[in-house]
JSON list of C-alpha atoms in Angstrom, two decimals:
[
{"chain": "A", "resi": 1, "resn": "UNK", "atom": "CA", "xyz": [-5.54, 22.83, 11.45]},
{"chain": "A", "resi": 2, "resn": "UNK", "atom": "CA", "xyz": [-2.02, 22.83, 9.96]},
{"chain": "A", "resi": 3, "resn": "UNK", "atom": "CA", "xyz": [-1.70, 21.07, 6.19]},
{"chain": "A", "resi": 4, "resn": "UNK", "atom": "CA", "xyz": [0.56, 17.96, 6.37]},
{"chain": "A", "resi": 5, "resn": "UNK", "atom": "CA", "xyz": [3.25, 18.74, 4.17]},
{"chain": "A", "resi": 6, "resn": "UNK", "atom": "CA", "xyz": [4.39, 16.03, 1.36]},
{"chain": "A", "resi": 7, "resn": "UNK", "atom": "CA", "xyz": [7.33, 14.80, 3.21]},
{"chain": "A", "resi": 8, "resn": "UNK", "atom": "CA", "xyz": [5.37, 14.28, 6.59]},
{"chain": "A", "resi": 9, "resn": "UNK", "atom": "CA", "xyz": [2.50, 12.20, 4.54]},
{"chain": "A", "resi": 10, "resn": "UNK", "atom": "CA", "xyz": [5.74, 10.19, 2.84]},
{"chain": "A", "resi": 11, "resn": "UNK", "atom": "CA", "xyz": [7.46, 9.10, 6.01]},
{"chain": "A", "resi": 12, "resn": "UNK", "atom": "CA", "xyz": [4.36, 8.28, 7.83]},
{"chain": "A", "resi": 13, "resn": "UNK", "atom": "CA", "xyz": [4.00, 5.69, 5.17]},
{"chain": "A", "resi": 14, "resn": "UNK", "atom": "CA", "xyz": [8.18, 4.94, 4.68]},
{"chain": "A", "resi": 15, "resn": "UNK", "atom": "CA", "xyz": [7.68, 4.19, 8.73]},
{"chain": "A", "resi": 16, "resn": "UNK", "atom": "CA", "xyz": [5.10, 2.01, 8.43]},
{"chain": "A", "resi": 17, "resn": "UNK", "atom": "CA", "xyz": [6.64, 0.41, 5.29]},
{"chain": "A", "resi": 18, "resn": "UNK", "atom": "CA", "xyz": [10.05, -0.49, 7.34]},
{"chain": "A", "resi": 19, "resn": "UNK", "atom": "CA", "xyz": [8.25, -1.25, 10.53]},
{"chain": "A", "resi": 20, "resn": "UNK", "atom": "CA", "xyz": [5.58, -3.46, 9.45]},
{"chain": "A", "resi": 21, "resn": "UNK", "atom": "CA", "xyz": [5.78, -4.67, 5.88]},
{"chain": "A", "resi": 22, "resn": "UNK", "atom": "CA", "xyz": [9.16, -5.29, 5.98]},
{"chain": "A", "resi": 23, "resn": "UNK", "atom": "CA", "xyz": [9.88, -5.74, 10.18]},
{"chain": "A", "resi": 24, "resn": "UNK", "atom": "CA", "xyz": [7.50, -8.50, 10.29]},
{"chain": "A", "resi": 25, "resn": "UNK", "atom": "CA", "xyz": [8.19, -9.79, 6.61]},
{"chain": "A", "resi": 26, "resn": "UNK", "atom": "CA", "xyz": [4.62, -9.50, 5.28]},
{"chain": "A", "resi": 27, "resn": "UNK", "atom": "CA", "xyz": [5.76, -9.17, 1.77]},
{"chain": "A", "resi": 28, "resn": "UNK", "atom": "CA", "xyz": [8.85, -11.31, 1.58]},
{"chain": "A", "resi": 29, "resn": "UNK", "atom": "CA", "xyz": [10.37, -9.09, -1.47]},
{"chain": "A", "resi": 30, "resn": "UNK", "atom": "CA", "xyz": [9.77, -5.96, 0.21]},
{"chain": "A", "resi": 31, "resn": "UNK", "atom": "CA", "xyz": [12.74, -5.41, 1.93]},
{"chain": "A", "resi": 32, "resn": "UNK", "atom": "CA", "xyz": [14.87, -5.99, -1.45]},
{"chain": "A", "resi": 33, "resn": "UNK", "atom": "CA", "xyz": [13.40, -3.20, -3.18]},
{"chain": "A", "resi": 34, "resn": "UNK", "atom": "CA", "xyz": [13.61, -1.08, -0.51]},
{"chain": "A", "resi": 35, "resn": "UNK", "atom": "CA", "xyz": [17.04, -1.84, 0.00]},
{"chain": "A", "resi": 36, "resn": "UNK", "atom": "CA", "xyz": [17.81, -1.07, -3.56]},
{"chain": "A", "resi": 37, "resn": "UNK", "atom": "CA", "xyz": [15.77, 2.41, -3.16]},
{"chain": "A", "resi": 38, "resn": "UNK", "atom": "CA", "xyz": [13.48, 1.08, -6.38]},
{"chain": "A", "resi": 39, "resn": "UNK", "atom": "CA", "xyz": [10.30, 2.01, -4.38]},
{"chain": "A", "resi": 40, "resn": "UNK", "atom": "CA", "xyz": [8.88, 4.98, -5.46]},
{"chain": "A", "resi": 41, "resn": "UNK", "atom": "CA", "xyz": [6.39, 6.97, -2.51]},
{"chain": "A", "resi": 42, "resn": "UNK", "atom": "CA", "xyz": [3.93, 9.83, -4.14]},
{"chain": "A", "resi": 43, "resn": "UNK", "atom": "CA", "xyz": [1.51, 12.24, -2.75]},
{"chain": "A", "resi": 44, "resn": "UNK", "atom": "CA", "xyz": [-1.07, 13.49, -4.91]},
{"chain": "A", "resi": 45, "resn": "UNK", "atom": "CA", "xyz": [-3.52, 16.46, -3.40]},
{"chain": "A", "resi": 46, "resn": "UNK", "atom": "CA", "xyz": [-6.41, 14.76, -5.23]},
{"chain": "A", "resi": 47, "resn": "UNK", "atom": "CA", "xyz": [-9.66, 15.43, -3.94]},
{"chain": "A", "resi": 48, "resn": "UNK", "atom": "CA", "xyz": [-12.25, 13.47, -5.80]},
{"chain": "A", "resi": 49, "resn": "UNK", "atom": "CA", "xyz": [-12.06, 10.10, -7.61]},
{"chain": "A", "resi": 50, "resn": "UNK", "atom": "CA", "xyz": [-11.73, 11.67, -10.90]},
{"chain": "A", "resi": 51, "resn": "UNK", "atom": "CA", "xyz": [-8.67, 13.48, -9.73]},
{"chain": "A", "resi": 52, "resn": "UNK", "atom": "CA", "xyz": [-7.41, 9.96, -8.32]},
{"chain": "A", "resi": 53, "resn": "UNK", "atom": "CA", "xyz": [-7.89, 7.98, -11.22]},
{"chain": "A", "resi": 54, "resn": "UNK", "atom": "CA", "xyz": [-6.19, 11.20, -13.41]},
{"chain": "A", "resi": 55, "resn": "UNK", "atom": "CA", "xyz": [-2.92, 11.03, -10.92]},
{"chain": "A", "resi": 56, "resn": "UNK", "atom": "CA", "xyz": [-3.00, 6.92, -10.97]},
{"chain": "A", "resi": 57, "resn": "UNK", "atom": "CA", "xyz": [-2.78, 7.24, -14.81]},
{"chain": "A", "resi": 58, "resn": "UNK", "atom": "CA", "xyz": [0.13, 9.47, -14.83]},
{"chain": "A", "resi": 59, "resn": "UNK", "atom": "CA", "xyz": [1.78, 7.36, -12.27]},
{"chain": "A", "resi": 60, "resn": "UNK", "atom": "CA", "xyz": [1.34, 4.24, -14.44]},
{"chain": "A", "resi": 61, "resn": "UNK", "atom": "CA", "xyz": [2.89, 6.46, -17.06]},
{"chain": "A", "resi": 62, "resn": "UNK", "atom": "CA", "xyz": [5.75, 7.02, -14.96]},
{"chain": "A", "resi": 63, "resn": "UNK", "atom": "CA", "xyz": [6.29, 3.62, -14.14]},
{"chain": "A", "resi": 64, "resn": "UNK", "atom": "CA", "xyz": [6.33, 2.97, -17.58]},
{"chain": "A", "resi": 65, "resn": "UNK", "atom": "CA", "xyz": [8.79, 5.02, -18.51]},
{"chain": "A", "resi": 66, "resn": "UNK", "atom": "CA", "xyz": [10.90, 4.16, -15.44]},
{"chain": "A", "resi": 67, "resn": "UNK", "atom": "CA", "xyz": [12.05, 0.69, -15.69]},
{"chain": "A", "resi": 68, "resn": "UNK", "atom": "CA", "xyz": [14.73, 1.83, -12.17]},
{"chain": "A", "resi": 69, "resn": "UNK", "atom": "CA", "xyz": [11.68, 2.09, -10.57]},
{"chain": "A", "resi": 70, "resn": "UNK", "atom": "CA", "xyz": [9.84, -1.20, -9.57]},
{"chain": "A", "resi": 71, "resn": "UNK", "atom": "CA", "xyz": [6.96, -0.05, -7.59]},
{"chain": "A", "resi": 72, "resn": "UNK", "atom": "CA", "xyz": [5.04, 3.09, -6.56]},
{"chain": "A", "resi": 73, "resn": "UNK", "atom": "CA", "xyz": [3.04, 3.68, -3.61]},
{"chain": "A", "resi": 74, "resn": "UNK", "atom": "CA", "xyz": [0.56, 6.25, -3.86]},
{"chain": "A", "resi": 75, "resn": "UNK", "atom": "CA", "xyz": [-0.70, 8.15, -0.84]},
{"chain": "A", "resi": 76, "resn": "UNK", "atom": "CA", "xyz": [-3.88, 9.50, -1.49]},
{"chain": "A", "resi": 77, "resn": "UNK", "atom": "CA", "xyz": [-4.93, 11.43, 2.31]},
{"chain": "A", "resi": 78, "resn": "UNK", "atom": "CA", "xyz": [-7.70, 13.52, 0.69]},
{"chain": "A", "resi": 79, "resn": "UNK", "atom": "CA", "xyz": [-9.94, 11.40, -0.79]},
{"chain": "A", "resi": 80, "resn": "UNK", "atom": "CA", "xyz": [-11.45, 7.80, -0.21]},
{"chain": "A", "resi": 81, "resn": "UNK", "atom": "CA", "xyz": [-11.35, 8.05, 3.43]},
{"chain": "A", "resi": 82, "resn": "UNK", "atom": "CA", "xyz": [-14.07, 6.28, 3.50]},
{"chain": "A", "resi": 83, "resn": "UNK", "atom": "CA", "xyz": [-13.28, 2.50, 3.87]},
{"chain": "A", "resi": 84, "resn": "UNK", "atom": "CA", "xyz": [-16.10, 1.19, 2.06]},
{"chain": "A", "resi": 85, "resn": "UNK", "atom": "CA", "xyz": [-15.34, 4.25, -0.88]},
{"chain": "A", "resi": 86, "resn": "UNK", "atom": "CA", "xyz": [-12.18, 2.99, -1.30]},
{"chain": "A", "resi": 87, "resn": "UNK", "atom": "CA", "xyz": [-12.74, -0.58, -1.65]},
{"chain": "A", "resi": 88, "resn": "UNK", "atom": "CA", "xyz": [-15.47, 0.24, -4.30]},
{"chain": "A", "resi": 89, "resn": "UNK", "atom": "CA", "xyz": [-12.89, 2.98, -6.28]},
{"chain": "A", "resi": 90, "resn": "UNK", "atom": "CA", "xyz": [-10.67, -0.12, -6.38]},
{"chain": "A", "resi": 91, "resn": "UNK", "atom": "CA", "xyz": [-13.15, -1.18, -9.56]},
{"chain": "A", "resi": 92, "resn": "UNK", "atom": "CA", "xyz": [-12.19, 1.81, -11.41]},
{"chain": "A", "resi": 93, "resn": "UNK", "atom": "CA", "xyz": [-8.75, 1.39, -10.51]},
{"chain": "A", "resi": 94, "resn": "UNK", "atom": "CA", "xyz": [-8.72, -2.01, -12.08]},
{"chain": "A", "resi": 95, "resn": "UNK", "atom": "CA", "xyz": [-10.59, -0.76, -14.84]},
{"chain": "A", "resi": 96, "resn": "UNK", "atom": "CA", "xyz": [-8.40, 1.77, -15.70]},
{"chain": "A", "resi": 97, "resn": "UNK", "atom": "CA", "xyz": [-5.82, -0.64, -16.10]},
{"chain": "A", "resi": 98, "resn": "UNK", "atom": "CA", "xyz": [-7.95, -2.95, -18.35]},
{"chain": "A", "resi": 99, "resn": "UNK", "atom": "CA", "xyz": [-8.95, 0.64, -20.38]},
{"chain": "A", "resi": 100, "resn": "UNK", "atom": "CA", "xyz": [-5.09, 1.67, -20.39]},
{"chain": "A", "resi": 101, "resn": "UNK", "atom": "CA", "xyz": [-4.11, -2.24, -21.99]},
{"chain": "A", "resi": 102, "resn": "UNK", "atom": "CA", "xyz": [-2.23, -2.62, -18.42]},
{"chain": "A", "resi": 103, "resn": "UNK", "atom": "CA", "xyz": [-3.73, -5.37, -17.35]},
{"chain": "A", "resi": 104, "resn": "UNK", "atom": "CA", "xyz": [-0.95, -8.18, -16.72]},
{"chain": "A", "resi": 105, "resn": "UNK", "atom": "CA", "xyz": [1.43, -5.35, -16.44]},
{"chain": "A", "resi": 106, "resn": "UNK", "atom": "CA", "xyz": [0.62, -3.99, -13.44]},
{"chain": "A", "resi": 107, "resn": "UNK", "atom": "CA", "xyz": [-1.83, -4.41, -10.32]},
{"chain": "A", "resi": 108, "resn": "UNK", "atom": "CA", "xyz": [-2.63, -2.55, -8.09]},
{"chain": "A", "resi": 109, "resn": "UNK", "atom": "CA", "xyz": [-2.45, -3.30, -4.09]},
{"chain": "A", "resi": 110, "resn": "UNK", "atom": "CA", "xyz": [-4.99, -1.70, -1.93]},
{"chain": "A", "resi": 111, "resn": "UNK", "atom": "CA", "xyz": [-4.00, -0.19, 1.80]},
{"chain": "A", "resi": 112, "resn": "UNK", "atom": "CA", "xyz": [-6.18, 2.32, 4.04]},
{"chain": "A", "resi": 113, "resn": "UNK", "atom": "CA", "xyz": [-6.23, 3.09, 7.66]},
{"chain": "A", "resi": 114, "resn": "UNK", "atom": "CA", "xyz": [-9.64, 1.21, 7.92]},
{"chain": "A", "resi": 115, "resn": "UNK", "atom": "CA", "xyz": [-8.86, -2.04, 6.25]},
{"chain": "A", "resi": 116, "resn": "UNK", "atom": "CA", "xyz": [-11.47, -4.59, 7.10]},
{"chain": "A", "resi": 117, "resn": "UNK", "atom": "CA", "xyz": [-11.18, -7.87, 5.62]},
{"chain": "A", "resi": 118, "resn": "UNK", "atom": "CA", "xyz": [-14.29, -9.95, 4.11]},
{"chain": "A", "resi": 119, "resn": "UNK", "atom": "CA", "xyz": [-15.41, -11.99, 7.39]},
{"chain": "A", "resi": 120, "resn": "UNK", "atom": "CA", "xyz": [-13.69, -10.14, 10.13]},
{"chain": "A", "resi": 121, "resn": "UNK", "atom": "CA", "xyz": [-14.62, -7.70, 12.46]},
{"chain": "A", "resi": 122, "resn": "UNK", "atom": "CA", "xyz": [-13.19, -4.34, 12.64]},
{"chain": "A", "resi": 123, "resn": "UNK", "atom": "CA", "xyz": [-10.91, -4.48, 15.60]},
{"chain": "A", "resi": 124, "resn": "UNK", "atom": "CA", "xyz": [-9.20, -8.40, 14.46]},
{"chain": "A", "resi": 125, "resn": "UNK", "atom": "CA", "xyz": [-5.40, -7.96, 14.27]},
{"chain": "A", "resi": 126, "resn": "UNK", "atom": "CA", "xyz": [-5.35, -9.58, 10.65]},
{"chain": "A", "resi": 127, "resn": "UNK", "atom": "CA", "xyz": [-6.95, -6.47, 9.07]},
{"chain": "A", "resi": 128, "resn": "UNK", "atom": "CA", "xyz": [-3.30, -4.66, 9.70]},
{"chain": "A", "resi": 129, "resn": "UNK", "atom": "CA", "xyz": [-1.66, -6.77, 7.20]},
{"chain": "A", "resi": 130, "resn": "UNK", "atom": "CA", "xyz": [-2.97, -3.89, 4.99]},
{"chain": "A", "resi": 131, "resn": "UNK", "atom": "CA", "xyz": [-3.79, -1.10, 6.98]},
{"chain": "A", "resi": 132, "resn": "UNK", "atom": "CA", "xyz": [-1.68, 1.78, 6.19]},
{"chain": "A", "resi": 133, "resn": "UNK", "atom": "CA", "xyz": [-1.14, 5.71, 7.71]},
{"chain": "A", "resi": 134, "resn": "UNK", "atom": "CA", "xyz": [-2.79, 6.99, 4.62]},
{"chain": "A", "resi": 135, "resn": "UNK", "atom": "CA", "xyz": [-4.80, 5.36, 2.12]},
{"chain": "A", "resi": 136, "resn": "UNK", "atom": "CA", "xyz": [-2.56, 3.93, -0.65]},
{"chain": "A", "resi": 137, "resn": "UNK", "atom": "CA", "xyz": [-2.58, 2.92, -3.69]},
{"chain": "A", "resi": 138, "resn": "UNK", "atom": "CA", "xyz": [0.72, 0.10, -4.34]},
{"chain": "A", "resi": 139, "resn": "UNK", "atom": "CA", "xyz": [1.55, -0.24, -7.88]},
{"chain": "A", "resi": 140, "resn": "UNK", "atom": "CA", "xyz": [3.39, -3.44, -9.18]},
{"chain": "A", "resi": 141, "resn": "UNK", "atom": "CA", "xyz": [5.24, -4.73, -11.84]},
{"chain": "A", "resi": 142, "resn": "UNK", "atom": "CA", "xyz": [3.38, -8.03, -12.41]},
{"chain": "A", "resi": 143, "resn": "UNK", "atom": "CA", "xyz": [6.31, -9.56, -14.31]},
{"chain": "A", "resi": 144, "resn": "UNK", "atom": "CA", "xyz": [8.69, -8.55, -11.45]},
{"chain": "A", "resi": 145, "resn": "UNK", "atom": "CA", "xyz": [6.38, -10.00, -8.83]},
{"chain": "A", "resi": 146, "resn": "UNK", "atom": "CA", "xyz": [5.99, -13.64, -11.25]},
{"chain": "A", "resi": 147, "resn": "UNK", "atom": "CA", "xyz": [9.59, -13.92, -11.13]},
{"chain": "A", "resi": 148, "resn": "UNK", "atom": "CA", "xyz": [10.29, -13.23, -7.40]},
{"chain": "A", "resi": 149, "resn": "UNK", "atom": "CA", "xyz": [6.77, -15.54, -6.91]},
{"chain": "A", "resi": 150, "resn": "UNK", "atom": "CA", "xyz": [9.23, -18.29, -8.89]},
{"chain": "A", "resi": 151, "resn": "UNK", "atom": "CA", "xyz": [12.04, -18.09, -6.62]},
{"chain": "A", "resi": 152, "resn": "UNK", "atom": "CA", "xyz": [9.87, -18.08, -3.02]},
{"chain": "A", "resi": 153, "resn": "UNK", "atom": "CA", "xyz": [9.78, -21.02, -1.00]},
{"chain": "A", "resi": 154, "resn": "UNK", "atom": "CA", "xyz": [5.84, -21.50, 0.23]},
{"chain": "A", "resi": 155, "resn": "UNK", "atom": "CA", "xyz": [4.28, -18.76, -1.44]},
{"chain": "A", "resi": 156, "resn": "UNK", "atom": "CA", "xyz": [1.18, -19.93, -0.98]},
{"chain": "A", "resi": 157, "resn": "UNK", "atom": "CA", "xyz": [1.83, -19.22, 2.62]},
{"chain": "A", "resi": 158, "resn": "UNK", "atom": "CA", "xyz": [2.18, -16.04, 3.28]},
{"chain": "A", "resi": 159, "resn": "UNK", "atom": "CA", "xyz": [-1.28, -14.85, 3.80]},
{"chain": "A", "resi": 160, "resn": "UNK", "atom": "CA", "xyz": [-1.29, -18.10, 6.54]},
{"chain": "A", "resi": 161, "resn": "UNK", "atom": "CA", "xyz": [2.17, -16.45, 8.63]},
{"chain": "A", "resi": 162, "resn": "UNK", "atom": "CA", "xyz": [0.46, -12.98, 7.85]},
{"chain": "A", "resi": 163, "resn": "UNK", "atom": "CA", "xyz": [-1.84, -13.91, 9.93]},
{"chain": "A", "resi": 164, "resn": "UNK", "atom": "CA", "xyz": [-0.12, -15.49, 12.83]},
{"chain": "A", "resi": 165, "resn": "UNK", "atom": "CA", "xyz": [2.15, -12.95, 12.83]},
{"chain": "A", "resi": 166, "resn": "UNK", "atom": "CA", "xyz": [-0.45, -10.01, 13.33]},
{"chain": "A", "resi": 167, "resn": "UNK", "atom": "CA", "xyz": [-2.59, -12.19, 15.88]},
{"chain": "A", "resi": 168, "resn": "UNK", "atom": "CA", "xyz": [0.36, -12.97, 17.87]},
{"chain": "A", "resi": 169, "resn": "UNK", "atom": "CA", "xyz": [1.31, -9.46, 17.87]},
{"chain": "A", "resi": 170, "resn": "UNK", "atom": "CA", "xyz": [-2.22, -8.21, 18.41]},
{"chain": "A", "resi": 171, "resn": "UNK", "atom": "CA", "xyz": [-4.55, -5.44, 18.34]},
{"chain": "A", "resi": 172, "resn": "UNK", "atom": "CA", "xyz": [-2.80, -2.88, 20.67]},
{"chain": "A", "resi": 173, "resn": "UNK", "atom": "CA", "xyz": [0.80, -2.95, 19.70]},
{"chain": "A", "resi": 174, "resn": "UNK", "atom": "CA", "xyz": [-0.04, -3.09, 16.13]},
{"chain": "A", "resi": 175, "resn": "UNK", "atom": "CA", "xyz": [-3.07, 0.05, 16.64]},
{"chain": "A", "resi": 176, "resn": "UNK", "atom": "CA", "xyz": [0.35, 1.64, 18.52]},
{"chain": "A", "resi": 177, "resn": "UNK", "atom": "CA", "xyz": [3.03, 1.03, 15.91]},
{"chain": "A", "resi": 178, "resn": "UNK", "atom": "CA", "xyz": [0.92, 2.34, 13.11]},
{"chain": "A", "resi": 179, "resn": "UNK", "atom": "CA", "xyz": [0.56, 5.72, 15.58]},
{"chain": "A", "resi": 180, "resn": "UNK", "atom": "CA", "xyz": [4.19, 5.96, 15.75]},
{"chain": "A", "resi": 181, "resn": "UNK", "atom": "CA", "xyz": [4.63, 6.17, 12.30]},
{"chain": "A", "resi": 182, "resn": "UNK", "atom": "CA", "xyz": [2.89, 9.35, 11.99]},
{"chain": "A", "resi": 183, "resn": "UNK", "atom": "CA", "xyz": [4.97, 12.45, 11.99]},
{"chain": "A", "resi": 184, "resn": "UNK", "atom": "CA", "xyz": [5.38, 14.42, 15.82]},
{"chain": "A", "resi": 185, "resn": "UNK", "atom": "CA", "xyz": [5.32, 18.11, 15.94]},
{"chain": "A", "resi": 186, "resn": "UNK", "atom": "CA", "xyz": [8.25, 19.11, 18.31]}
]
């Protein structure tokens, strides 16, 4: 079996980013940032949690020190593939942030190829609002996202569209558009 490379692992994820986030308007400030190329995509080669929580540190870092840079999406294909794993790692994550005094300033979105909501089964088309090539870590700037929050009309509605919009699309096309984001050998 052939290692992905970086680049392949990065626009798997920039494909899914522009063809579902931002195509069907899941996060209504998405396609800004993008836009403005202030979205930082990251690979790390981690391989346990440990190594995880290590490379979401230093990305916090980096985000910290990079004020061009309003969010970071961190693709993480060696470890947590493991739905269930990855929705308990998200406690350390948070913790980390607490332990780091980043709480406030940051949180942390949570995206896998196996995202199952609370209350749904595995194969509802609402579970692809966050399912993702790769699983991901999405780092944001909580003071960016309280201002853009300020300026939205309906906020509160989102998740409600999010909804509609991946049940009206439905389980095939959307199991087939996440397939075409991945990277073809030619």
């Amino acid at each position: 079996m052939t290692e992905i490379q970086d680049n392949d692992l990065i626009l798997a994820v920039q494909r899914w980013v522009g063809s579902v986030v931002v195509e069907h308007d899941l996060c209504p400030f998405a396609r800004r940032e993008i836009d403005a190329n202030r979205v930082r995509f990251v690979v790390t080669r981690a391989a346990t949690e440990i190594e995880l929580l290590n490379a979401l540190s230093a990305e916090l870092e980096h985000l910290t020190c990079t004020p061009s840079i309003e969010t970071t999406l961190i693709i993480h294909p060696h470890v947590l593939s493991n739905f269930l794993h990855y929705n308990q790692f998200l406690d350390s994550a948070d913790r980390l942030l607490s332990q780091s005094g980043l709480e406030g300033t940051y949180q942390i979105a949570s995206f896998h190829p196996d995202y199952q909501f609370a209350g749904t089964a595995p194969d509802d088309a609402e579970n692809f609002t966050n399912r993702s090539p790769y699983p991901v870590l999405h780092l944001l700037r909580e003071e960016s996202l309280e201002k853009a929050i300020a300026h939205a009309d309906d906020i509160e509605q989102i998740p409600v569209r999010n909804i509609e919009t991946m049940n009206r699309l439905g389980t095939v096309t959307l199991r087939a558009t996440l397939q075409a984001c991945f990277v073809t050998e030619e």
